[in-house]
PDB file of C-alpha atoms and ligand atoms in Angstrom:
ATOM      1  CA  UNK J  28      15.683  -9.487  -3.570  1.00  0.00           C
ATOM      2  CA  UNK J  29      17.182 -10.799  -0.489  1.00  0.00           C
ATOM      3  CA  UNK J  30      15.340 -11.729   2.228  1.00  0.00           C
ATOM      4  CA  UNK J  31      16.000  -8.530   5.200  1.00  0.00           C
ATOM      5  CA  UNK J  32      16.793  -8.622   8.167  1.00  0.00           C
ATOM      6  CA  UNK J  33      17.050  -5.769  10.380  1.00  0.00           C
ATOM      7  CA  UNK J  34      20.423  -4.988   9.989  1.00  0.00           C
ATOM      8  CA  UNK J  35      19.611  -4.411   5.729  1.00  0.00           C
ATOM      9  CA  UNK J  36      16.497  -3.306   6.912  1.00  0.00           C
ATOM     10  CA  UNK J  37      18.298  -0.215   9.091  1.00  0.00           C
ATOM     11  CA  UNK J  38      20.867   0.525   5.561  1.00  0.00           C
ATOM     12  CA  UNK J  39      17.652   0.827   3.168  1.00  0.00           C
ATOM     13  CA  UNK J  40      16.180   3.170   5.783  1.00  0.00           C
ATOM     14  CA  UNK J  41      19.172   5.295   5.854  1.00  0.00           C
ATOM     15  CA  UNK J  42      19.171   5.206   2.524  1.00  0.00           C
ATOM     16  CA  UNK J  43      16.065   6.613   1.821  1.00  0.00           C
ATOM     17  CA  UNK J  44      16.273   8.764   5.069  1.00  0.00           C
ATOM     18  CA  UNK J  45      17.182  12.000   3.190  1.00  0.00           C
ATOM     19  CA  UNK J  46      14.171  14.623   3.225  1.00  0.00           C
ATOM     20  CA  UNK J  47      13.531  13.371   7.063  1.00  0.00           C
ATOM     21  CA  UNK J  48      17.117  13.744   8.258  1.00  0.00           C
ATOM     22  CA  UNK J  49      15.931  16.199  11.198  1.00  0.00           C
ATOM     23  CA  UNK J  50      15.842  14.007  14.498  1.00  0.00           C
ATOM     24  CA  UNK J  51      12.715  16.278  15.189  1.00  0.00           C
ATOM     25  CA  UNK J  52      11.018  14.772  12.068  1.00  0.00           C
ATOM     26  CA  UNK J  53      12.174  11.276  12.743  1.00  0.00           C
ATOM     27  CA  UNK J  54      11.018  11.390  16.265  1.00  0.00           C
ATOM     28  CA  UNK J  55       7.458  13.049  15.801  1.00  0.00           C
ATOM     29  CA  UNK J  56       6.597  10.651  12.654  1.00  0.00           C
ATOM     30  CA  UNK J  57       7.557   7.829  15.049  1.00  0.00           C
ATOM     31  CA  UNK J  58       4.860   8.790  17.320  1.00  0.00           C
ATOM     32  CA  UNK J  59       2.520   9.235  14.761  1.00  0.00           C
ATOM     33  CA  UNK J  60       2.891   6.142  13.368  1.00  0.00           C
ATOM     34  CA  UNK J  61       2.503   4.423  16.496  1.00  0.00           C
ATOM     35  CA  UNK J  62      -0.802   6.839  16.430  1.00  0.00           C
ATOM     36  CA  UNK J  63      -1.812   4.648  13.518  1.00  0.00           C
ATOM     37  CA  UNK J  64      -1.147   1.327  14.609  1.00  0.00           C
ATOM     38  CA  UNK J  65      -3.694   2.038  17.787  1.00  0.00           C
ATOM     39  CA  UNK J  66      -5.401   3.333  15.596  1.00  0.00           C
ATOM     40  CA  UNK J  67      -5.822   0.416  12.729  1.00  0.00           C
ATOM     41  CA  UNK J  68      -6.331  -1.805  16.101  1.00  0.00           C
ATOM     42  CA  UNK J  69      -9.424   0.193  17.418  1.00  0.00           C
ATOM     43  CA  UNK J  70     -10.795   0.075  13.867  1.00  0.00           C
ATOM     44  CA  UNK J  71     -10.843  -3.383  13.369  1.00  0.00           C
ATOM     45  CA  UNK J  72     -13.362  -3.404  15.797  1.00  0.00           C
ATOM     46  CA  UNK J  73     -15.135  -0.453  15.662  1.00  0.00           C
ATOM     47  CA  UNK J  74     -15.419  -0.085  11.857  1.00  0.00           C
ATOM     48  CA  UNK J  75     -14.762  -3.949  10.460  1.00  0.00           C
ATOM     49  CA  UNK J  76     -16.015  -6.045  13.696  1.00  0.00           C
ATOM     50  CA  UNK J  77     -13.800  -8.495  13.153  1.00  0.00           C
ATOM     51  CA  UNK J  78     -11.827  -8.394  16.253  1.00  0.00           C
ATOM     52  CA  UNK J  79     -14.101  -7.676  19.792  1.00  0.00           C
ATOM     53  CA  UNK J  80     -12.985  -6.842  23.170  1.00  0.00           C
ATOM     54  CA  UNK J  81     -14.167  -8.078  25.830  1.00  0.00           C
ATOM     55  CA  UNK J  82     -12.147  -7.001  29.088  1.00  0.00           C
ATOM     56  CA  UNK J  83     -12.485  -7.271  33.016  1.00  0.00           C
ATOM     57  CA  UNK J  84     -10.155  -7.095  35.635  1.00  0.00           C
ATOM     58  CA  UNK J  85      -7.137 -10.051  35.328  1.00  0.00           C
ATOM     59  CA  UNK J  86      -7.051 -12.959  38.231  1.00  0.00           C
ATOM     60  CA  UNK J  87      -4.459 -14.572  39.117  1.00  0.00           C
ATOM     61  CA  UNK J  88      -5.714 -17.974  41.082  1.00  0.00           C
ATOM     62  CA  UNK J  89      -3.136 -18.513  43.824  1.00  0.00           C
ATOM     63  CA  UNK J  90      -0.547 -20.731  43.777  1.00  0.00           C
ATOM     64  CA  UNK J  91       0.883 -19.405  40.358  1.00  0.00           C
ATOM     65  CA  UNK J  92       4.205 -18.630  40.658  1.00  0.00           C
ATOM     66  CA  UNK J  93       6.002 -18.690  37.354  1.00  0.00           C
ATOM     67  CA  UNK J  94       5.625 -16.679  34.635  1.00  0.00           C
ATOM     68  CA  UNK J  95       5.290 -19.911  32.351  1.00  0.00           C
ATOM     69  CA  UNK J  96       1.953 -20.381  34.368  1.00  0.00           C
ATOM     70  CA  UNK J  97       0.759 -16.590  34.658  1.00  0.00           C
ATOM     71  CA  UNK J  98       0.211 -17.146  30.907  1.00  0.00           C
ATOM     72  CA  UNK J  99      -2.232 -19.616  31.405  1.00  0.00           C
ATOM     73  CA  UNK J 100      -4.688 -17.161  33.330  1.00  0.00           C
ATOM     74  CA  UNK J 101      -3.852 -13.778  31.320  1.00  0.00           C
ATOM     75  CA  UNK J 102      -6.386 -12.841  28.651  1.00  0.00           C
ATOM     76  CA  UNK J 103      -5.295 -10.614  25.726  1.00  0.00           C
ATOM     77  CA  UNK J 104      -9.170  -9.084  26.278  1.00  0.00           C
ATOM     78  CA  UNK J 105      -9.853  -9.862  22.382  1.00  0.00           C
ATOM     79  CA  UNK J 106     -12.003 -12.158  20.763  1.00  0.00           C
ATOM     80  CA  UNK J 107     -11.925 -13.159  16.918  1.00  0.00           C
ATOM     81  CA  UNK J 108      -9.537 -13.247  14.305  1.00  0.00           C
ATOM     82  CA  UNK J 109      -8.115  -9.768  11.693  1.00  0.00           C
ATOM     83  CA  UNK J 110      -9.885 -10.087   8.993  1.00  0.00           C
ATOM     84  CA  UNK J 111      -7.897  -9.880   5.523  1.00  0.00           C
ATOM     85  CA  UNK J 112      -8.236  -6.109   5.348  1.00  0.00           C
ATOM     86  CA  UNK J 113      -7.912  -5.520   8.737  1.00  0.00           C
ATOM     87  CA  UNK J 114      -4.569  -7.502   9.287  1.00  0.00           C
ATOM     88  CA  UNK J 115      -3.189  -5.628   6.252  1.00  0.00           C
ATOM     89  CA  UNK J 116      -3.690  -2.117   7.618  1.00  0.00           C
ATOM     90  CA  UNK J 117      -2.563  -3.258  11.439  1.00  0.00           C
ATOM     91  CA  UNK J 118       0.781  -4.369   9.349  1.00  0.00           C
ATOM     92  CA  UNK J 119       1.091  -1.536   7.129  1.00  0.00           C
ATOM     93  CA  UNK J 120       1.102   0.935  10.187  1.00  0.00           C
ATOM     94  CA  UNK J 121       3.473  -1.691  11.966  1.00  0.00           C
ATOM     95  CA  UNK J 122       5.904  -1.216   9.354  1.00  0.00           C
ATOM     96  CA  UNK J 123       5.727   1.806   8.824  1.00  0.00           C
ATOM     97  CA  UNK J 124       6.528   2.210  13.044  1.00  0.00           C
ATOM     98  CA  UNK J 125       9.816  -0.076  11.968  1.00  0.00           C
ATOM     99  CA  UNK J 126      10.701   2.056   9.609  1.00  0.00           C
ATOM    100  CA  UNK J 127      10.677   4.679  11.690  1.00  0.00           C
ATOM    101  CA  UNK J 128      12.707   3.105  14.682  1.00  0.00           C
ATOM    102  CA  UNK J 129      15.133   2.119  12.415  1.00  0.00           C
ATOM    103  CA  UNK J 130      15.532   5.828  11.449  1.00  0.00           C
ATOM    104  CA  UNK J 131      15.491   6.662  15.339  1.00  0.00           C
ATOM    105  CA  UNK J 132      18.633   4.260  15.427  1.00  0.00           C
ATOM    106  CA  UNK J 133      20.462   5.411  12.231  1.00  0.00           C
ATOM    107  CA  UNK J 134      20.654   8.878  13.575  1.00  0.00           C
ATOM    108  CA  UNK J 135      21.431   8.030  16.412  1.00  0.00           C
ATOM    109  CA  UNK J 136      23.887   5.647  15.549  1.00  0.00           C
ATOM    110  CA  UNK J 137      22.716   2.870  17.130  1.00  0.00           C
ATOM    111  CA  UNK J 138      22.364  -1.116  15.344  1.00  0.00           C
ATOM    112  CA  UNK J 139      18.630  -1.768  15.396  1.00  0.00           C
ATOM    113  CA  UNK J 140      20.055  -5.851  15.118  1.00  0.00           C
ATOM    114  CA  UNK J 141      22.018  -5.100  18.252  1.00  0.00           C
ATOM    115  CA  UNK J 142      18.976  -4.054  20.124  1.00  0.00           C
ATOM    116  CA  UNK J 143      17.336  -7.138  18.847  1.00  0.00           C
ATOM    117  CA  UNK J 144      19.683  -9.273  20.162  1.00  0.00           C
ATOM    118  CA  UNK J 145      19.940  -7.367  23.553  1.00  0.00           C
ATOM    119  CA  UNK J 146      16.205  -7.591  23.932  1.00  0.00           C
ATOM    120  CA  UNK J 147      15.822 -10.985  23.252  1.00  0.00           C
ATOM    121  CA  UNK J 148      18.486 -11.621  25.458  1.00  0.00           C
ATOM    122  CA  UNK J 149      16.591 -10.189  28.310  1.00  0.00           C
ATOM    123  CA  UNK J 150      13.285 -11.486  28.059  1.00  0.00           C
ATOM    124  CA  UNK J 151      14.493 -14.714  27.383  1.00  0.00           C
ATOM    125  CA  UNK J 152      15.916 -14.538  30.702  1.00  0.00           C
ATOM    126  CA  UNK J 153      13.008 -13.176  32.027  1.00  0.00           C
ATOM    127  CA  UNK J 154      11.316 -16.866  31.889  1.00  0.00           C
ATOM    128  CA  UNK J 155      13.819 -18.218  34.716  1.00  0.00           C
ATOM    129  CA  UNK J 156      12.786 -15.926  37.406  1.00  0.00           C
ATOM    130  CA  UNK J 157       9.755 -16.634  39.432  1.00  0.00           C
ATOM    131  CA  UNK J 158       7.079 -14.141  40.655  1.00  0.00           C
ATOM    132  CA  UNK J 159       7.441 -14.603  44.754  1.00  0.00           C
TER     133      UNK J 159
HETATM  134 ZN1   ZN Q 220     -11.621  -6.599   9.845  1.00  0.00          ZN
END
C-alpha cells in the first residue's frame, strides 16, 4: 500500500462515505469524535497516570517580543510522557477526527490537501510578525 497523504486520504474516505452521506451525520460524528479525543486526553491522566497536569496562570517576563521567544516561557501545563496504551487511544480518536474532516470536505467539496497547504501557509507566516 502506498504511503497517504491527505489528498488519497480524502478519496478512501469518500469511498467508504456511503451509509454517512447525510451532512447532518458527518457533522455530528465530527463532534463526537473530537468528544473522544478530549476524552482519551483526560484519561491518560485520570485513569492511566501517565500524563499529569500541572497548570497556573502563563507569564510572560517582559521584554519578549517575538513569538520565537514567547515559546520559551509557554508551558503546555503537562508533565510525563503517553504511555503505550495511552498514545494508541489519543491516536485512534485522532484519526478517527481526520476521517471525519475529510468527510466534512468531500461533501462539501472542498480539498482537505488544499487546506493543508493554506494553513501552513499562514502560520508559517505567522513567525515573522512580532507581538508589540
Ligand atoms: Zn497511559
Amino acid at each position: 500500500m502506498e504511503d497517504p497523504n491527505y489528498e488519497k486520504f480524502q478519496a478512501t474516505v469518500s469511498e467508504y462515505l456511503i451509509r454517512h452521506r447525510s451532512i447532518l451525520d458527518v457533522i455530528s460524528k465530527f463532534q463526537e469524535s473530537a468528544a473522544r479525543v478530549n476524552r482519551a486526553i483526560v484519561k491518560s491522566v485520570t485513569s492511566c497516570g501517565c500524563v499529569q497536569i500541572e497548570a497556573s496562570r502563563q507569564t510572560i517576563p517582559a521584554g519578549v517580543s517575538s513569538y520565537g521567544e514567547l515559546k520559551n516561557f509557554m508551558h503546555s501545563h503537562l508533565e510525563g510522557q503517553l504511555c503505550d496504551s495511552c498514545q494508541e487511544f489519543v491516536e485512534t480518536e485522532l484519526g478517527s477526527t481526520l476521517f471525519y474532516v475529510a468527510a466534512i470536505c468531500d461533501l462539501l467539496g472542498l480539498k482537505m490537501e488544499d487546506i493543508l497547504q493554506k494553513e501552513h501557509a499562514r502560520i508559517s507566516a505567522l513567525g515573522v510578525y512580532h507581538l508589540s
